[in-house]
């Protein structure tokens, strides 16, 4: 059972990257999934979330209008499309799932609500 975040890298300011969060051993379709990031010396920050039914999404103020979260059920993957990247977006990005619920549990920006975390992927934006 594993969550794997990938797609990070080095990009110039103004560029784009797409991060992937792929689940193995379980069906990610049934879980609300969030993206977080943590820069050196800073607290972990909630970036985005998509609810299990895809009906609800959340974006942090710092990324609203630039990042888009989506889900591909066939690939068991949640994506984070990041556009207009800035040096302040430089961080390690993590994906995580809220606990399984019989009904759509919606989204949360509270990292302590997320029960299962993948390893991070580094995003570096040069100026």
Short mmCIF file of C-alpha atoms in Angstrom, two decimals, residues 1 10 20 38 60-61 71-72 78 86 92 97 100 111 127:
data_model
loop_
_atom_site.label_atom_id
_atom_site.label_comp_id
_atom_site.label_asym_id
_atom_site.label_seq_id
_atom_site.Cartn_x
_atom_site.Cartn_y
_atom_site.Cartn_z
CA UNK A 1 0.00 0.00 0.00
CA UNK A 10 13.72 22.38 -11.73
CA UNK A 20 1.30 13.07 -9.96
CA UNK A 38 7.03 22.39 2.86
CA UNK A 60 -4.74 27.68 -0.84
CA UNK A 61 -4.68 31.43 -1.37
CA UNK A 71 -8.17 12.94 -10.82
CA UNK A 72 -7.78 10.12 -13.33
CA UNK A 78 -4.43 12.61 -8.65
CA UNK A 86 7.25 31.49 -8.81
CA UNK A 92 8.97 19.58 -1.25
CA UNK A 97 -5.37 11.04 1.80
CA UNK A 100 -11.84 6.39 4.06
CA UNK A 111 -2.66 18.27 7.67
CA UNK A 127 14.25 33.25 -10.83
#
